[in-house]
Coordinates of C-alpha atoms in Angstrom, one line a residue:
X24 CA -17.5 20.8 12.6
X25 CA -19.7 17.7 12.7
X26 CA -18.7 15.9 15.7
X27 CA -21.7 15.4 17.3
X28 CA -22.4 13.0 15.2
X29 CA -19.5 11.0 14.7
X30 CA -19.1 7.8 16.9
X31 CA -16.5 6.5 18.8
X32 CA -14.3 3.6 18.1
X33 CA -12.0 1.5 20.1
X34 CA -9.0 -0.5 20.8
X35 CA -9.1 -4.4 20.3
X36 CA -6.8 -6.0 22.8
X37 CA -7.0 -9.6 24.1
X38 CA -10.6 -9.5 22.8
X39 CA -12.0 -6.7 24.6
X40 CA -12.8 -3.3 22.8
X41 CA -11.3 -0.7 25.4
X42 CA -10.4 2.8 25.6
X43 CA -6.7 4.1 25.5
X44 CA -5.2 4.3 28.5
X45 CA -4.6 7.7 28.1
X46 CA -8.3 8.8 27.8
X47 CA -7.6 10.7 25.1
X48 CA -8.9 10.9 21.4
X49 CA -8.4 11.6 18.0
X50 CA -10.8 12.4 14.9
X51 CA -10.9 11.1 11.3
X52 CA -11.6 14.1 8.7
X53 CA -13.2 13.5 5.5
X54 CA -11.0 15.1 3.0
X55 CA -13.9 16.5 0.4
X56 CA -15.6 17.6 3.0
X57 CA -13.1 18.7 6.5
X58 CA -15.7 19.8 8.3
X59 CA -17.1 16.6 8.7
X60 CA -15.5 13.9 11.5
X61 CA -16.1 10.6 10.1
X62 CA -15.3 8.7 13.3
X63 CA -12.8 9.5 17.0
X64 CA -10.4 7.0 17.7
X65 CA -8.3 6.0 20.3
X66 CA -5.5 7.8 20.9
X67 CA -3.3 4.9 22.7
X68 CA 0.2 4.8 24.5
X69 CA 3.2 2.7 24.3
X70 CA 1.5 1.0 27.9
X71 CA -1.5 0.2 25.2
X72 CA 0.9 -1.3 22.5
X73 CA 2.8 -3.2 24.9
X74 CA -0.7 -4.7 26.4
X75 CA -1.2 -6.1 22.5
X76 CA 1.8 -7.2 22.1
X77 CA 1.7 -9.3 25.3
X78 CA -1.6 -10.3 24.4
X79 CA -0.2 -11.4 21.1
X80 CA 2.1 -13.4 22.1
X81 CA 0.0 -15.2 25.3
X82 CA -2.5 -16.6 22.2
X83 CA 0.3 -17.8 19.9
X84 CA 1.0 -21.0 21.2
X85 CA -2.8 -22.1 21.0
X86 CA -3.8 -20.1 17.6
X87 CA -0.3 -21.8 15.8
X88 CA -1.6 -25.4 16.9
X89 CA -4.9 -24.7 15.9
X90 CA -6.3 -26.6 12.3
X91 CA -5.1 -24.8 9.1
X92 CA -8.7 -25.8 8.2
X93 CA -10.2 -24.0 10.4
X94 CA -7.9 -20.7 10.4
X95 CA -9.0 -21.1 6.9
X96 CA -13.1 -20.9 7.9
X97 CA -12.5 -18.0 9.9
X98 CA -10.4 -16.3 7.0
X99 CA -13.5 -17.3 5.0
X100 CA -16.2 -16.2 7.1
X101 CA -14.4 -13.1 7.5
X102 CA -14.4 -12.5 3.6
X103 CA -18.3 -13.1 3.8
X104 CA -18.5 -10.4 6.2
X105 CA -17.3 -7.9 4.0
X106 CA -19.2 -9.2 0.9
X107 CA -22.8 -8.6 3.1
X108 CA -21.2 -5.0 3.9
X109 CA -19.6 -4.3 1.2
X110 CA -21.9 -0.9 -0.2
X111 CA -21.7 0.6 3.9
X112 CA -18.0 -0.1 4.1
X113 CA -16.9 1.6 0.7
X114 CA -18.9 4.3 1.5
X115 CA -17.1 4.7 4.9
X116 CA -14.4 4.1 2.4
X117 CA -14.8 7.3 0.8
X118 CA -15.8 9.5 3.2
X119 CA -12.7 9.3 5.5
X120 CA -10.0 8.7 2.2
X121 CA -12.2 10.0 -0.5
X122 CA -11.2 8.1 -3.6
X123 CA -14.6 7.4 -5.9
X124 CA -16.8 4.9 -4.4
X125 CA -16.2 2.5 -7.3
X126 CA -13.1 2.4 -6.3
X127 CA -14.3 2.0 -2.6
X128 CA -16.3 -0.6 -3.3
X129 CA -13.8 -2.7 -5.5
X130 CA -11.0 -2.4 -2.7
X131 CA -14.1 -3.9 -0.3
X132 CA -14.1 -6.8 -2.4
X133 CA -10.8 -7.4 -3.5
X134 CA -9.9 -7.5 0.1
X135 CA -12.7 -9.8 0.6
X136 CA -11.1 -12.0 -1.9
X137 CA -7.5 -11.9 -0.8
X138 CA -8.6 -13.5 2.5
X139 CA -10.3 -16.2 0.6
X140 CA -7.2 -16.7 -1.9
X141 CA -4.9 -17.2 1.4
X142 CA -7.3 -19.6 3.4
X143 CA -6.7 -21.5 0.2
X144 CA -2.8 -20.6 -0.6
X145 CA -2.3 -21.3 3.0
X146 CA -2.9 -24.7 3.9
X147 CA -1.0 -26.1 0.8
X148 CA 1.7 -24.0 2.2
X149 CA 4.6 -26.6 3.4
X150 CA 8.2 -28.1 3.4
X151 CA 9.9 -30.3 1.7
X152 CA 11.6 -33.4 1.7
X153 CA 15.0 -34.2 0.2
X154 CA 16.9 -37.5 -1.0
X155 CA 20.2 -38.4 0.6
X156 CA 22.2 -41.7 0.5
X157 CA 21.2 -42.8 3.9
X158 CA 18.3 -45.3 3.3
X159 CA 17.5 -45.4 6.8
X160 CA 17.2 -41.9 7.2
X161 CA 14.4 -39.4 6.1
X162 CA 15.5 -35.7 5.9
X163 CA 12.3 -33.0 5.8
X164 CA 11.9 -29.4 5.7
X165 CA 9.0 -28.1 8.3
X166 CA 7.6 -24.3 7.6
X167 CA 6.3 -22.7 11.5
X168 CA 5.1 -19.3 12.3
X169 CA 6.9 -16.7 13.6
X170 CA 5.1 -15.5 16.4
X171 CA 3.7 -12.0 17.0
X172 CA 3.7 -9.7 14.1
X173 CA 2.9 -6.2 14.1
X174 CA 1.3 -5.0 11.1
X175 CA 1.6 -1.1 10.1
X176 CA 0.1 0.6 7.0
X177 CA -1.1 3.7 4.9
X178 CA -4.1 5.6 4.4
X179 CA -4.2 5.3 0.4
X180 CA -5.3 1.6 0.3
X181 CA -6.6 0.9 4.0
X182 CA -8.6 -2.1 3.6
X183 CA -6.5 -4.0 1.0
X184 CA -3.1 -3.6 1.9
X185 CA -3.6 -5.0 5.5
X186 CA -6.2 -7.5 3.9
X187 CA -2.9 -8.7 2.5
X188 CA -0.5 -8.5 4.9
X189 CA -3.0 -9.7 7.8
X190 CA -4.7 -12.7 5.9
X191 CA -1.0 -14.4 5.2
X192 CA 0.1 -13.9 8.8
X193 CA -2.9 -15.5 10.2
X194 CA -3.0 -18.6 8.2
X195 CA 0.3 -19.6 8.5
X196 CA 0.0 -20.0 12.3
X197 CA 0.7 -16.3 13.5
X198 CA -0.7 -13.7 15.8
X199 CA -0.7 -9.9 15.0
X200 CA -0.6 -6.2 16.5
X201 CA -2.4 -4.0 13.5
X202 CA -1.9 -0.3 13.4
X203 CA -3.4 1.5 10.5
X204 CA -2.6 4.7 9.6
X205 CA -4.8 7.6 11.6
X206 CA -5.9 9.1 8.3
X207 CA -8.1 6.3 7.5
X208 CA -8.8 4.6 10.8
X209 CA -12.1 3.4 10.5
X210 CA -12.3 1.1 7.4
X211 CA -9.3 -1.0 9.3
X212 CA -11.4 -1.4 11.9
X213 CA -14.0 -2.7 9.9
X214 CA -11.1 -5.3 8.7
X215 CA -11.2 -6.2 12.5
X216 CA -14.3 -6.2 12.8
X217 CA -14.8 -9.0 10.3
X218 CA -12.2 -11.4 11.6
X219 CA -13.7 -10.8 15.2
X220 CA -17.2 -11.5 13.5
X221 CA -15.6 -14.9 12.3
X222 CA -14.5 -16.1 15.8
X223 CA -11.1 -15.5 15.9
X224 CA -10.1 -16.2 19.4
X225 CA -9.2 -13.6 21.9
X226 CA -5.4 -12.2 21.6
X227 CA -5.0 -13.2 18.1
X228 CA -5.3 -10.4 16.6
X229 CA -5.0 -7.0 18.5
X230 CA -6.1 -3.5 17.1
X231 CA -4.6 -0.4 18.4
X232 CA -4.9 3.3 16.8
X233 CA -2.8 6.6 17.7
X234 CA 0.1 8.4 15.9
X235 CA 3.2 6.6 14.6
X236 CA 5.1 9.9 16.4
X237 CA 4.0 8.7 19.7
X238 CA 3.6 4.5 19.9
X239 CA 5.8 3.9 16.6
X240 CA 8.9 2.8 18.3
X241 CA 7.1 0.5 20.5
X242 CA 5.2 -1.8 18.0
X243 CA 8.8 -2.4 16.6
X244 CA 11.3 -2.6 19.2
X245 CA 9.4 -5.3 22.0
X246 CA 11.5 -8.4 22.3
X247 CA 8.0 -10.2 21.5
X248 CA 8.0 -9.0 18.0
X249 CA 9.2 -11.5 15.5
X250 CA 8.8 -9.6 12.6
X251 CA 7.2 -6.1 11.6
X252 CA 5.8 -5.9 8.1
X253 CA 5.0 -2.1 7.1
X254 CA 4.2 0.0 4.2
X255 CA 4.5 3.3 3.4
X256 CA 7.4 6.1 3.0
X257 CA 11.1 4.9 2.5
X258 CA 11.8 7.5 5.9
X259 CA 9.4 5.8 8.1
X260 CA 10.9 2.5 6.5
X261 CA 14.5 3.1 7.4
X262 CA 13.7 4.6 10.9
X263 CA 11.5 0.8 11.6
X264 CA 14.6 -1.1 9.8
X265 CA 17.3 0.6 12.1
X266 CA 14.8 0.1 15.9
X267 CA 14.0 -3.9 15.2
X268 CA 16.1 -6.2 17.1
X269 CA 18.7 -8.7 15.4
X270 CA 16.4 -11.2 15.4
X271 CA 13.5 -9.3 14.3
X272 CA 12.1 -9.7 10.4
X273 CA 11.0 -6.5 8.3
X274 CA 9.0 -6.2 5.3
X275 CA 9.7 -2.8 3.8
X276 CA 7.3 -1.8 1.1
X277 CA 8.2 2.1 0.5
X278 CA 8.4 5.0 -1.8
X279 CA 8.3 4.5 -5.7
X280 CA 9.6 7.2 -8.2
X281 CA 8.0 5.2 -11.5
X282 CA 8.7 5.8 -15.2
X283 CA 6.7 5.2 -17.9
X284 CA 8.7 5.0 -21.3
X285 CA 7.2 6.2 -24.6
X286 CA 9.1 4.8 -27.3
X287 CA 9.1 6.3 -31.4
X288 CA 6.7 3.5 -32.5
X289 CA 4.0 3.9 -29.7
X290 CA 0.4 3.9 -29.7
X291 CA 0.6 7.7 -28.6
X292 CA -3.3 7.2 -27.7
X293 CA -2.6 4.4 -25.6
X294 CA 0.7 6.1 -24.0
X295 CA -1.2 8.9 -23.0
X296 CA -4.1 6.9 -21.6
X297 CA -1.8 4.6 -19.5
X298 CA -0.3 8.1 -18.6
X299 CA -3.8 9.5 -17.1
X300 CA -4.6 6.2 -15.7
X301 CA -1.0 5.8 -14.0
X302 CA -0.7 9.3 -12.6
X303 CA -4.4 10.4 -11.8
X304 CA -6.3 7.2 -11.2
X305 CA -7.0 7.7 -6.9
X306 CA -5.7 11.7 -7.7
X307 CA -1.7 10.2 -7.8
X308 CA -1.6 8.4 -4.5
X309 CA -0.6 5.3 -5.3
X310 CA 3.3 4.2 -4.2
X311 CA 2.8 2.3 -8.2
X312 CA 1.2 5.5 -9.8
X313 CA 3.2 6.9 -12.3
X314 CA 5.1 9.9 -11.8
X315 CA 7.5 10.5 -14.7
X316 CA 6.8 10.1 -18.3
X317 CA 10.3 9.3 -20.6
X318 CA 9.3 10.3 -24.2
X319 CA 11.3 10.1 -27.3
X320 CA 11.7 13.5 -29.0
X321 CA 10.3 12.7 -32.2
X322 CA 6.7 11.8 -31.0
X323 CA 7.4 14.8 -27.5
X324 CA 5.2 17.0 -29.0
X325 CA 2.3 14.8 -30.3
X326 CA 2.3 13.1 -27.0
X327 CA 2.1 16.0 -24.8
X328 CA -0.9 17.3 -27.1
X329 CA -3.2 14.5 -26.4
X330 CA -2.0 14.3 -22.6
X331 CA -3.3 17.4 -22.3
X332 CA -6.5 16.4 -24.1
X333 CA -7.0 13.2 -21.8
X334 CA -6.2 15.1 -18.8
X335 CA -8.7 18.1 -19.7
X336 CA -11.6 15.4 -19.6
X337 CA -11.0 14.5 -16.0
X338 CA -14.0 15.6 -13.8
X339 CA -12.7 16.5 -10.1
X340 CA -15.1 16.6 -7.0
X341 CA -16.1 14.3 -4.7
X342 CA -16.1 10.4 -4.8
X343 CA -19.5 10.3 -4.4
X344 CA -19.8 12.2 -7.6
X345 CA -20.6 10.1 -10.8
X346 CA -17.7 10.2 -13.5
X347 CA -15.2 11.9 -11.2
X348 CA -11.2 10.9 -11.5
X349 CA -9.6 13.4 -9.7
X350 CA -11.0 13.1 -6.0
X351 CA -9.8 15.0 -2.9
X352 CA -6.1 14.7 -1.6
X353 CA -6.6 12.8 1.8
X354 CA -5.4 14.9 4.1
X355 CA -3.9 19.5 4.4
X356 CA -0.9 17.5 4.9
X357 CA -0.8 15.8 1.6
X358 CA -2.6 19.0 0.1
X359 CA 0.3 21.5 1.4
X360 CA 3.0 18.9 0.1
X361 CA 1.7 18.5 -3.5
X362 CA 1.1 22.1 -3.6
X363 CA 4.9 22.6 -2.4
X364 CA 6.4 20.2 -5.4
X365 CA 4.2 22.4 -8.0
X366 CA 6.2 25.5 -6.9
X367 CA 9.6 23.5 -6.4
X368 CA 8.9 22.2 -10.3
X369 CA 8.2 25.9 -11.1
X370 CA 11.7 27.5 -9.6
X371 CA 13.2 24.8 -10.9
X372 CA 12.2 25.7 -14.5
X373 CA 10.1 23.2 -15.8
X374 CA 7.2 24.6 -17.8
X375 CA 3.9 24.2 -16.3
X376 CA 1.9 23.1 -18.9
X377 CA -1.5 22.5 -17.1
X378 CA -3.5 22.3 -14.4
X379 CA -1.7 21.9 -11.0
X380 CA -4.4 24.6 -9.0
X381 CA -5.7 24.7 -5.7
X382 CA -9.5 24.4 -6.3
X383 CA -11.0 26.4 -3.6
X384 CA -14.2 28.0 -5.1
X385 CA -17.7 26.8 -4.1
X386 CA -17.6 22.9 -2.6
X387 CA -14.3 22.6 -3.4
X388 CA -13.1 25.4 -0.1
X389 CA -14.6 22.4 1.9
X390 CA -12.1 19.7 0.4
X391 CA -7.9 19.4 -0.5
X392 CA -8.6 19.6 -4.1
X393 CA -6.0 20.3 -6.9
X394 CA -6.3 19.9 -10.8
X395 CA -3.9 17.2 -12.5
X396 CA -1.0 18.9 -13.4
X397 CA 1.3 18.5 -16.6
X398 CA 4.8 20.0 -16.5
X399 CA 7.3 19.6 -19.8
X400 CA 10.9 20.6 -20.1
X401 CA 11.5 18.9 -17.1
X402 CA 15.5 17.7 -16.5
X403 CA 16.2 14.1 -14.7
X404 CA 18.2 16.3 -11.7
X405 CA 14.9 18.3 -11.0
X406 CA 13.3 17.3 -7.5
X407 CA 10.3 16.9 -9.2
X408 CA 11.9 14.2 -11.3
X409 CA 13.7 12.4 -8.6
X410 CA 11.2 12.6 -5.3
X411 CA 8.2 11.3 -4.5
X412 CA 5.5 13.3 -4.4
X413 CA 2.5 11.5 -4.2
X414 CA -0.2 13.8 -5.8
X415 CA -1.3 14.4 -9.5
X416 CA 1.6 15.0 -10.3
X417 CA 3.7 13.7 -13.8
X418 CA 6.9 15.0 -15.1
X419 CA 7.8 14.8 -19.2
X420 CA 11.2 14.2 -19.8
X421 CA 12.7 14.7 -23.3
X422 CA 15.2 12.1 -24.3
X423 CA 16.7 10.5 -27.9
X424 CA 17.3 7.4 -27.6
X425 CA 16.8 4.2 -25.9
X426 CA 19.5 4.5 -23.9
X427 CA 19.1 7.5 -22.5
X428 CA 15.7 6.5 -21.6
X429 CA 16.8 3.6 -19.8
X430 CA 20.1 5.5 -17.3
X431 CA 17.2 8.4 -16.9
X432 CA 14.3 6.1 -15.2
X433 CA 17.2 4.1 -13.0
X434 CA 18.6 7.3 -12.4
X435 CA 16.8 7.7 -9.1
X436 CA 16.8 6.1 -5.7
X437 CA 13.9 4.0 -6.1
X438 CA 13.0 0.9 -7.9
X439 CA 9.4 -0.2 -7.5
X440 CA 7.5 -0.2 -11.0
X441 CA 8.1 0.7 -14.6
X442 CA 6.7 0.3 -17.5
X443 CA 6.9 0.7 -21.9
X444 CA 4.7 1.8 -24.5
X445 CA 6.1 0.2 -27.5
X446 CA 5.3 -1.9 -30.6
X447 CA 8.2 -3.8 -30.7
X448 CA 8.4 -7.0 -29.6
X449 CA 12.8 -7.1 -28.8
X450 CA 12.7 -3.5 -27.1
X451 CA 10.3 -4.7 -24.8
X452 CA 12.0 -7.4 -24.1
X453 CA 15.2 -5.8 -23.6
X454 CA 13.6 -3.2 -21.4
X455 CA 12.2 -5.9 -18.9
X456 CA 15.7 -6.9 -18.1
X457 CA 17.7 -3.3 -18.0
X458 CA 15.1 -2.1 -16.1
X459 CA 15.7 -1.5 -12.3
X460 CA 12.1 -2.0 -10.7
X461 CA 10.8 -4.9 -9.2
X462 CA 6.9 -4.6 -10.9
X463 CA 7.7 -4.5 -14.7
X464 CA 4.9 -3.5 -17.6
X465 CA 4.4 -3.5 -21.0
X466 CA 1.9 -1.6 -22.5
X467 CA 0.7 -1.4 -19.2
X468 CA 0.3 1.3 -16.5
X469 CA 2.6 1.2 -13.6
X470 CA -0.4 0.8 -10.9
X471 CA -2.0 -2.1 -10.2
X472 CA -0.6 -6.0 -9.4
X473 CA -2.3 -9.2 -9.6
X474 CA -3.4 -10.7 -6.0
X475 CA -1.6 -13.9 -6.9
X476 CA 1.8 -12.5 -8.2
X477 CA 4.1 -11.3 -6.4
X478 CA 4.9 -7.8 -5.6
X479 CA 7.7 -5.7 -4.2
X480 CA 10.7 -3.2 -4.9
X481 CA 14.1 -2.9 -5.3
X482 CA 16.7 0.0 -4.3
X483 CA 14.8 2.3 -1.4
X484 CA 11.3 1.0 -2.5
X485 CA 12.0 -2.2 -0.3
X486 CA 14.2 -4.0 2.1
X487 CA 14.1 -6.7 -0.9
X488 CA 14.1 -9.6 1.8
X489 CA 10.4 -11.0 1.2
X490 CA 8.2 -10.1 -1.3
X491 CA 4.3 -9.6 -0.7
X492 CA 1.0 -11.4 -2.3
X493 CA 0.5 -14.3 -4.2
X494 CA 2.0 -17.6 -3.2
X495 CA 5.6 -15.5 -2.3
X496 CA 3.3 -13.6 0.4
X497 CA 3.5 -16.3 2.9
X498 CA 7.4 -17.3 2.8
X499 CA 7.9 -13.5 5.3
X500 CA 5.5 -15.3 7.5
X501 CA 7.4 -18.5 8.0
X502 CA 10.8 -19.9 8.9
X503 CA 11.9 -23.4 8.2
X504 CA 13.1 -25.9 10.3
X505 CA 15.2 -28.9 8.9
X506 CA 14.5 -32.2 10.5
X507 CA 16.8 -35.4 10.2
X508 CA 15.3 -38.8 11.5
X509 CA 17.4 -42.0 12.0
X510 CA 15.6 -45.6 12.2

């Protein structure tokens, strides 16, 4: 185990880097390689959370009077500092998550550019003002922070997804407690370290690592929080919507179960490419990726021949690798699960059609590697067609008609994206309305969302209160206050 090497990283709270309070430590693991500690982190305490907190909300008063225009330069100058380190932070990137460094280096940045999209977005962001019959009245709408935020989120996309929660919070005249997940520790602290870098002042923004099992309760439940924006499983989700106060906001971005329907008259090329690109792209751990494919019986057969064919092509290895799809699972604990769900879908009777190994010969023993797998014959009451599994993972389900199609991909707790493959122009339509998701495609795969749209879930995929990105990102970070004046 390489931890000689491996440097140590700490908290952020009221501007100083410190240790945890409980001297102890934790290490990051690269998953292609898990003999190798990318980085140890602090392993902190609820005293530790409830220092950033505090510290949060000492700074708030100053850092929501300050300028938009100049929260705006530091969100700026912040962006720059990822740009300049942009080919040293994917590759940190890759080594502690190991997606492919292209990937790496477009999350960099994209992340880079959602902090310049909201220094813009932010300062046009205001209220209104509203006509009434008293001419010696004026009657206005003022949008104000909300105070201290805490900020939790996942190991799959750990620079982009706080990029976008973090960015909005800041501009809009809040101050935040960030926790990132402890898989993928050290490219949110390169996040931090870019704001710091830009002059954010002390308390603003506070970094604190550990285990959700031992500080989670206390980033939610502190009468300073205003409002606790998280993403990651519905579980987690529920257990954060139940401990908030009354008077606390939650932005619930969870679990996703997503369908991809292939209609009669598809492109059968392009539904199995979308199908590969859905499923596979970042080896299936995207909360978007898709997860069940819904395909008419008459094309069943052709489809599932050249899914097979797409999916043989995928090279697997490392993300340092050239040409490689199918990367290592992040973590034994996501290995062990998607290895679990390819035995449930088994005993269940679904048909295995390929792939769905553990690779563990040569440099593969050193990684959580396992091939895409394909499994047809499957029925919509089968837990591989109604959990989440997050892995490379996609169900084919049989069906005849349109209709069945439709009650078979909202026949399951979630709602977060779902997409067509079809030619014509009034099923697509019709599908973008039955459709229970809250990110609908066409022709499309089920991953990926514009930075200024909106994104979110229905059902167990999301609280449904406030949507995140785009313009619609900012509204969780605000509340309005209605002002009458008399003269």
């Amino acid at each position: 185990m390489l931890v000689a090497k491996a440097e140590l990283y700490k908290n952020l709270i009221n501007g100083q880097w410190e240790d945890s309070s409980s001297e102890k430590t934790f290490v990051s693991f690269n998953p292609a390689n898990k003999e190798e500690v990318v980085g140890v982190f602090q392993a902190s305490t609820k005293e530790d959370v409830k220092r950033a907190i505090e510290s949060a909300d000492a700074a708030f008063d100053s850092w929501a009077s300050t300028a938009p225009s100049k929260r705006a330069a530091i969100l700026n100058k912040a962006a720059q500092y990822l740009i300049d380190h942009a080919d040293q932070f994917a590759e940190e990137l890759t080594r502690e998550e190991g997606k492919p460094i292209g990937a790496s280096r477009g999350e960099v940045l994209r992340s880079a550019q959602t902090l310049k999209y909201y220094a813009v977005e932010g300062q046009s962001h205001s209220g209104e003002t509203f006509p009434q019959d008293d001419q010696e009245m004026d009657v206005s709408s003022r949008l104000e922070p909300l105070g201290v935020i805490t900020v939790i989120t996942p190991w799959n996309f750990p620079l982009s997804i706080p990029a976008r929660k973090i960015a909005p919070a800041l501009i809009t005249g809040n101050t935040v407690v960030f926790k990132p997940s402890s898989e993928t520790p050290l490219v949110a602290y390169r996040l931090v370290e870019a704001l710091v870098h830009a002059g954010l002042p002390h308390g603003v923004l506070n970094f604190v690592t550990g285990h959700s099992s031992e500080i989670g309760d206390s980033l939610v439940d502190h009468p300073a929080v205003k409002a606790v924006t998280f993403t990651g499983s519905t579980g987690a989700g529920e257990r954060i919507h139940r401990n908030v106060s009354f008077d606390t906001r939650t932005q619930m971005e969870l679990g996703g179960k997503n369908p991809l329907i292939v209609m009669e008259d598809a492109d059968i090329e392009l539904a199995a490419k979308l199908t590969v690109n859905g499923g596979y792209n970042l080896t299936g751990q995207a909360c978007t990726g898709t997860s069940r494919v819904i395909v008419m019986k008459e094309v069943k057969e052709k489809f599932l021949n050249a899914l097979v064919e797409k999916t043989k092509t995928l090279k697997m290895g490392s993300g340092f690798e050239e040409g490689v799809t199918i990367c290592p699972l992040a973590s034994e604990k996501q290995l062990k699960n998607v290895l679990n769900y390819i035995e449930i879908g088994k005993q269940e009777g679904a048909t295995l059609l390929y792939g769905g190994e553990h690779a563990v010969e040569g440099d593969f023993s050193k990684g959580y590697y396992v091939s895409p797998a394909i499994f047809s014959d499957v029925t919509p009451s089968m837990r591989i067609a109604q959990e989440e599994i997050f892995g490379p993972v996609i169900a084919v389900i049989e069906v005849e008609s349109y209709k069945e199609a439709l009650d078979i991909a909202n026949g399951v707790e979630f709602g977060l994206s779902a997409s067509i493959v079809t030619n014509d122009l009034k099923t697509a339509h019709r599908f973008t309305k039955d459709i229970k998701a809250g990110t609908v495609k066409v022709n499309r795969t089920t991953t990926g969302n514009l930075m200024n749209a909106p994104f979110g879930g229905i059902k167990k995929s999301s609280t449904s209160t406030f949507r995140e990105s785009g313009r619609a990102g900012l509204d969780f970070f605000t509340q309005i206050k209605t002002i009458y004046i008399g003269y």
